[in-house]
mmCIF file with all atom_site columns, C-alpha atoms in Angstrom:
data_model
loop_
_atom_site.group_PDB
_atom_site.id
_atom_site.type_symbol
_atom_site.label_atom_id
_atom_site.label_alt_id
_atom_site.label_comp_id
_atom_site.label_asym_id
_atom_site.label_entity_id
_atom_site.label_seq_id
_atom_site.pdbx_PDB_ins_code
_atom_site.Cartn_x
_atom_site.Cartn_y
_atom_site.Cartn_z
_atom_site.occupancy
_atom_site.B_iso_or_equiv
_atom_site.pdbx_formal_charge
_atom_site.auth_seq_id
_atom_site.auth_comp_id
_atom_site.auth_asym_id
_atom_site.auth_atom_id
_atom_site.pdbx_PDB_model_num
ATOM 1  C CA . UNK A 1 1  ? 12.153  -26.165 5.771   1.00 64.00 ? 1  UNK A CA 1
ATOM 2  C CA . UNK A 1 2  ? 13.816  -22.840 4.996   1.00 68.00 ? 2  UNK A CA 1
ATOM 3  C CA . UNK A 1 3  ? 10.540  -21.001 4.353   1.00 69.00 ? 3  UNK A CA 1
ATOM 4  C CA . UNK A 1 4  ? 11.675  -17.930 6.285   1.00 70.00 ? 4  UNK A CA 1
ATOM 5  C CA . UNK A 1 5  ? 14.044  -16.686 3.668   1.00 75.00 ? 5  UNK A CA 1
ATOM 6  C CA . UNK A 1 6  ? 14.476  -13.218 2.151   1.00 77.00 ? 6  UNK A CA 1
ATOM 7  C CA . UNK A 1 7  ? 11.639  -13.715 -0.352  1.00 82.00 ? 7  UNK A CA 1
ATOM 8  C CA . UNK A 1 8  ? 9.114   -14.512 2.381   1.00 86.00 ? 8  UNK A CA 1
ATOM 9  C CA . UNK A 1 9  ? 10.043  -11.641 4.726   1.00 88.00 ? 9  UNK A CA 1
ATOM 10 C CA . UNK A 1 10 ? 7.402   -9.160  3.371   1.00 90.00 ? 10 UNK A CA 1
ATOM 11 C CA . UNK A 1 11 ? 4.704   -11.809 3.872   1.00 91.00 ? 11 UNK A CA 1
ATOM 12 C CA . UNK A 1 12 ? 5.915   -12.379 7.440   1.00 90.00 ? 12 UNK A CA 1
ATOM 13 C CA . UNK A 1 13 ? 5.742   -8.648  8.196   1.00 92.00 ? 13 UNK A CA 1
ATOM 14 C CA . UNK A 1 14 ? 2.276   -8.229  6.646   1.00 93.00 ? 14 UNK A CA 1
ATOM 15 C CA . UNK A 1 15 ? 0.968   -11.386 8.295   1.00 92.00 ? 15 UNK A CA 1
ATOM 16 C CA . UNK A 1 16 ? 2.264   -10.373 11.708  1.00 92.00 ? 16 UNK A CA 1
ATOM 17 C CA . UNK A 1 17 ? 0.158   -7.220  11.657  1.00 92.00 ? 17 UNK A CA 1
ATOM 18 C CA . UNK A 1 18 ? -2.504  -8.033  9.102   1.00 93.00 ? 18 UNK A CA 1
ATOM 19 C CA . UNK A 1 19 ? -5.198  -6.232  11.110  1.00 94.00 ? 19 UNK A CA 1
ATOM 20 C CA . UNK A 1 20 ? -3.098  -3.065  11.156  1.00 94.00 ? 20 UNK A CA 1
ATOM 21 C CA . UNK A 1 21 ? -2.368  -3.406  7.428   1.00 94.00 ? 21 UNK A CA 1
ATOM 22 C CA . UNK A 1 22 ? -6.087  -3.669  6.686   1.00 94.00 ? 22 UNK A CA 1
ATOM 23 C CA . UNK A 1 23 ? -6.939  -0.702  8.913   1.00 94.00 ? 23 UNK A CA 1
ATOM 24 C CA . UNK A 1 24 ? -4.193  1.422   7.368   1.00 94.00 ? 24 UNK A CA 1
ATOM 25 C CA . UNK A 1 25 ? -5.318  0.619   3.830   1.00 94.00 ? 25 UNK A CA 1
ATOM 26 C CA . UNK A 1 26 ? -8.950  1.471   4.598   1.00 94.00 ? 26 UNK A CA 1
ATOM 27 C CA . UNK A 1 27 ? -8.217  4.624   6.599   1.00 94.00 ? 27 UNK A CA 1
ATOM 28 C CA . UNK A 1 28 ? -5.641  5.903   4.124   1.00 92.00 ? 28 UNK A CA 1
ATOM 29 C CA . UNK A 1 29 ? -8.087  5.617   1.246   1.00 87.00 ? 29 UNK A CA 1
ATOM 30 C CA . UNK A 1 30 ? -10.862 7.301   3.235   1.00 90.00 ? 30 UNK A CA 1
ATOM 31 C CA . UNK A 1 31 ? -8.681  10.164  4.429   1.00 91.00 ? 31 UNK A CA 1
ATOM 32 C CA . UNK A 1 32 ? -7.205  10.787  0.998   1.00 88.00 ? 32 UNK A CA 1
ATOM 33 C CA . UNK A 1 33 ? -10.703 10.943  -0.498  1.00 85.00 ? 33 UNK A CA 1
ATOM 34 C CA . UNK A 1 34 ? -11.332 14.040  1.618   1.00 89.00 ? 34 UNK A CA 1
ATOM 35 C CA . UNK A 1 35 ? -8.652  15.924  -0.353  1.00 90.00 ? 35 UNK A CA 1
ATOM 36 C CA . UNK A 1 36 ? -9.698  17.166  -3.778  1.00 87.00 ? 36 UNK A CA 1
ATOM 37 C CA . UNK A 1 37 ? -7.415  17.884  -6.718  1.00 86.00 ? 37 UNK A CA 1
ATOM 38 C CA . UNK A 1 38 ? -8.113  18.791  -10.321 1.00 84.00 ? 38 UNK A CA 1
ATOM 39 C CA . UNK A 1 39 ? -7.134  16.634  -13.284 1.00 80.00 ? 39 UNK A CA 1
ATOM 40 C CA . UNK A 1 40 ? -8.110  17.883  -16.777 1.00 83.00 ? 40 UNK A CA 1
ATOM 41 C CA . UNK A 1 41 ? -10.953 19.906  -15.307 1.00 84.00 ? 41 UNK A CA 1
ATOM 42 C CA . UNK A 1 42 ? -12.306 16.994  -13.258 1.00 83.00 ? 42 UNK A CA 1
ATOM 43 C CA . UNK A 1 43 ? -12.297 16.795  -9.475  1.00 88.00 ? 43 UNK A CA 1
ATOM 44 C CA . UNK A 1 44 ? -10.330 13.761  -8.271  1.00 88.00 ? 44 UNK A CA 1
ATOM 45 C CA . UNK A 1 45 ? -8.701  12.610  -5.060  1.00 88.00 ? 45 UNK A CA 1
ATOM 46 C CA . UNK A 1 46 ? -4.937  12.230  -4.602  1.00 89.00 ? 46 UNK A CA 1
ATOM 47 C CA . UNK A 1 47 ? -5.059  8.542   -5.505  1.00 87.00 ? 47 UNK A CA 1
ATOM 48 C CA . UNK A 1 48 ? -6.990  9.279   -8.683  1.00 86.00 ? 48 UNK A CA 1
ATOM 49 C CA . UNK A 1 49 ? -4.567  12.048  -9.553  1.00 88.00 ? 49 UNK A CA 1
ATOM 50 C CA . UNK A 1 50 ? -1.640  9.690   -8.961  1.00 88.00 ? 50 UNK A CA 1
ATOM 51 C CA . UNK A 1 51 ? -3.199  7.051   -11.177 1.00 88.00 ? 51 UNK A CA 1
ATOM 52 C CA . UNK A 1 52 ? -4.019  9.408   -14.040 1.00 87.00 ? 52 UNK A CA 1
ATOM 53 C CA . UNK A 1 53 ? -0.744  11.332  -13.929 1.00 88.00 ? 53 UNK A CA 1
ATOM 54 C CA . UNK A 1 54 ? 1.619   8.377   -13.474 1.00 92.00 ? 54 UNK A CA 1
ATOM 55 C CA . UNK A 1 55 ? 0.113   4.942   -13.997 1.00 93.00 ? 55 UNK A CA 1
ATOM 56 C CA . UNK A 1 56 ? -2.371  5.678   -16.785 1.00 90.00 ? 56 UNK A CA 1
ATOM 57 C CA . UNK A 1 57 ? 0.610   6.477   -19.023 1.00 92.00 ? 57 UNK A CA 1
ATOM 58 C CA . UNK A 1 58 ? 1.597   2.806   -18.985 1.00 94.00 ? 58 UNK A CA 1
ATOM 59 C CA . UNK A 1 59 ? 0.333   1.394   -22.319 1.00 94.00 ? 59 UNK A CA 1
ATOM 60 C CA . UNK A 1 60 ? -0.969  -1.906  -20.921 1.00 94.00 ? 60 UNK A CA 1
ATOM 61 C CA . UNK A 1 61 ? -4.017  -1.259  -18.704 1.00 92.00 ? 61 UNK A CA 1
ATOM 62 C CA . UNK A 1 62 ? -3.501  -4.452  -16.703 1.00 94.00 ? 62 UNK A CA 1
ATOM 63 C CA . UNK A 1 63 ? 0.109   -3.591  -15.960 1.00 95.00 ? 63 UNK A CA 1
ATOM 64 C CA . UNK A 1 64 ? -0.884  -0.016  -15.044 1.00 93.00 ? 64 UNK A CA 1
ATOM 65 C CA . UNK A 1 65 ? -3.485  -1.317  -12.598 1.00 92.00 ? 65 UNK A CA 1
ATOM 66 C CA . UNK A 1 66 ? -0.992  -3.772  -11.101 1.00 94.00 ? 66 UNK A CA 1
ATOM 67 C CA . UNK A 1 67 ? 1.644   -1.037  -10.689 1.00 94.00 ? 67 UNK A CA 1
ATOM 68 C CA . UNK A 1 68 ? -0.900  1.220   -8.971  1.00 92.00 ? 68 UNK A CA 1
ATOM 69 C CA . UNK A 1 69 ? -2.017  -1.557  -6.607  1.00 93.00 ? 69 UNK A CA 1
ATOM 70 C CA . UNK A 1 70 ? 1.557   -2.562  -5.814  1.00 94.00 ? 70 UNK A CA 1
ATOM 71 C CA . UNK A 1 71 ? 2.474   1.062   -5.048  1.00 93.00 ? 71 UNK A CA 1
ATOM 72 C CA . UNK A 1 72 ? -0.502  1.353   -2.684  1.00 93.00 ? 72 UNK A CA 1
ATOM 73 C CA . UNK A 1 73 ? 0.587   -1.883  -1.008  1.00 94.00 ? 73 UNK A CA 1
ATOM 74 C CA . UNK A 1 74 ? 4.108   -0.539  -0.508  1.00 94.00 ? 74 UNK A CA 1
ATOM 75 C CA . UNK A 1 75 ? 2.734   2.694   0.987   1.00 93.00 ? 75 UNK A CA 1
ATOM 76 C CA . UNK A 1 76 ? 0.605   0.658   3.414   1.00 93.00 ? 76 UNK A CA 1
ATOM 77 C CA . UNK A 1 77 ? 3.543   -1.679  4.129   1.00 96.00 ? 77 UNK A CA 1
ATOM 78 C CA . UNK A 1 78 ? 5.759   1.068   5.552   1.00 96.00 ? 78 UNK A CA 1
ATOM 79 C CA . UNK A 1 79 ? 3.839   1.680   8.833   1.00 96.00 ? 79 UNK A CA 1
ATOM 80 C CA . UNK A 1 80 ? 3.346   -2.074  9.291   1.00 96.00 ? 80 UNK A CA 1
ATOM 81 C CA . UNK A 1 81 ? 7.085   -2.601  8.834   1.00 96.00 ? 81 UNK A CA 1
ATOM 82 C CA . UNK A 1 82 ? 7.799   0.100   11.436  1.00 97.00 ? 82 UNK A CA 1
ATOM 83 C CA . UNK A 1 83 ? 5.424   -1.644  13.843  1.00 95.00 ? 83 UNK A CA 1
ATOM 84 C CA . UNK A 1 84 ? 7.122   -4.997  13.154  1.00 95.00 ? 84 UNK A CA 1
ATOM 85 C CA . UNK A 1 85 ? 10.567  -3.503  13.719  1.00 95.00 ? 85 UNK A CA 1
ATOM 86 C CA . UNK A 1 86 ? 9.451   -2.030  17.059  1.00 96.00 ? 86 UNK A CA 1
ATOM 87 C CA . UNK A 1 87 ? 7.755   -5.327  18.023  1.00 95.00 ? 87 UNK A CA 1
ATOM 88 C CA . UNK A 1 88 ? 4.256   -3.814  18.138  1.00 94.00 ? 88 UNK A CA 1
ATOM 89 C CA . UNK A 1 89 ? 1.595   -6.369  17.223  1.00 93.00 ? 89 UNK A CA 1
ATOM 90 C CA . UNK A 1 90 ? -2.163  -5.857  17.262  1.00 88.00 ? 90 UNK A CA 1
ATOM 91 C CA . UNK A 1 91 ? -4.165  -8.783  18.592  1.00 84.00 ? 91 UNK A CA 1
ATOM 92 C CA . UNK A 1 92 ? -7.898  -9.354  18.824  1.00 81.00 ? 92 UNK A CA 1
#
Protein backbone atom coordinates (compact mmCIF):
# COMPACT_ATOMS: atom_id res chain seq x y z
CA UNK A 1 0.00 0.00 0.00
CA UNK A 2 3.01 2.32 -0.03
CA UNK A 3 2.98 2.90 3.74
CA UNK A 4 6.76 2.58 4.00
CA UNK A 5 7.53 5.91 2.49
CA UNK A 6 9.86 8.69 3.65
CA UNK A 7 7.29 10.14 6.06
CA UNK A 8 6.87 6.84 7.91
CA UNK A 9 10.59 6.03 8.25
CA UNK A 10 11.01 7.63 11.75
CA UNK A 11 8.05 5.59 13.01
CA UNK A 12 9.60 2.42 11.57
CA UNK A 13 12.90 3.13 13.32
CA UNK A 14 11.25 3.94 16.67
CA UNK A 15 8.90 0.98 16.43
CA UNK A 16 11.71 -1.43 15.60
CA UNK A 17 13.45 -0.63 18.87
CA UNK A 18 10.66 0.79 20.98
CA UNK A 19 11.98 -0.90 24.13
CA UNK A 20 15.39 0.71 23.62
CA UNK A 21 13.76 4.09 22.92
CA UNK A 22 11.81 3.86 26.18
CA UNK A 23 14.87 2.81 28.17
CA UNK A 24 16.98 5.59 26.67
CA UNK A 25 14.35 8.23 27.44
CA UNK A 26 14.00 7.09 31.05
CA UNK A 27 17.72 6.65 31.71
CA UNK A 28 18.67 9.91 30.02
CA UNK A 29 16.25 11.87 32.18
CA UNK A 30 17.43 10.13 35.35
CA UNK A 31 21.12 10.61 34.60
CA UNK A 32 20.69 14.25 33.64
CA UNK A 33 18.83 14.91 36.90
CA UNK A 34 22.04 14.05 38.75
CA UNK A 35 23.74 17.12 37.22
CA UNK A 36 22.86 20.45 38.80
CA UNK A 37 23.03 23.85 37.14
CA UNK A 38 21.94 27.29 38.27
CA UNK A 39 19.26 29.34 36.54
CA UNK A 40 18.38 32.75 38.06
CA UNK A 41 19.59 31.60 41.46
CA UNK A 42 17.59 28.35 41.35
CA UNK A 43 19.09 24.88 41.14
CA UNK A 44 17.88 23.06 38.02
CA UNK A 45 18.97 20.08 35.96
CA UNK A 46 20.29 20.32 32.39
CA UNK A 47 16.84 19.70 30.92
CA UNK A 48 15.32 22.43 33.07
CA UNK A 49 18.12 24.79 32.12
CA UNK A 50 17.57 23.98 28.45
CA UNK A 51 13.86 24.63 28.76
CA UNK A 52 14.22 27.93 30.61
CA UNK A 53 17.08 29.27 28.50
CA UNK A 54 15.77 28.23 25.07
CA UNK A 55 12.17 27.07 24.95
CA UNK A 56 10.61 29.33 27.58
CA UNK A 57 11.42 32.29 25.31
CA UNK A 58 8.82 31.06 22.83
CA UNK A 59 5.73 33.25 23.45
CA UNK A 60 3.15 30.46 23.14
CA UNK A 61 3.49 28.06 26.10
CA UNK A 62 1.95 25.15 24.19
CA UNK A 63 4.35 25.58 21.29
CA UNK A 64 7.29 25.91 23.72
CA UNK A 65 6.30 22.66 25.42
CA UNK A 66 5.90 20.91 22.07
CA UNK A 67 9.32 22.14 20.87
CA UNK A 68 10.94 20.92 24.09
CA UNK A 69 9.28 17.49 23.82
CA UNK A 70 10.17 17.16 20.14
CA UNK A 71 13.80 18.05 20.87
CA UNK A 72 13.94 15.40 23.61
CA UNK A 73 12.45 12.89 21.17
CA UNK A 74 15.10 13.70 18.58
CA UNK A 75 17.87 13.30 21.18
CA UNK A 76 16.45 9.88 22.14
CA UNK A 77 15.98 8.98 18.45
CA UNK A 78 19.68 9.22 17.61
CA UNK A 79 20.88 6.09 19.51
CA UNK A 80 17.83 4.14 18.31
CA UNK A 81 18.63 5.15 14.73
CA UNK A 82 22.23 3.99 15.19
CA UNK A 83 20.96 0.66 16.49
CA UNK A 84 18.57 0.36 13.53
CA UNK A 85 21.34 1.16 11.06
CA UNK A 86 23.58 -1.52 12.61
CA UNK A 87 20.66 -4.01 12.67
CA UNK A 88 20.62 -4.28 16.48
CA UNK A 89 17.12 -5.00 17.78
CA UNK A 90 16.13 -5.65 21.39
CA UNK A 91 13.56 -8.39 21.88
CA UNK A 92 11.77 -9.61 24.98
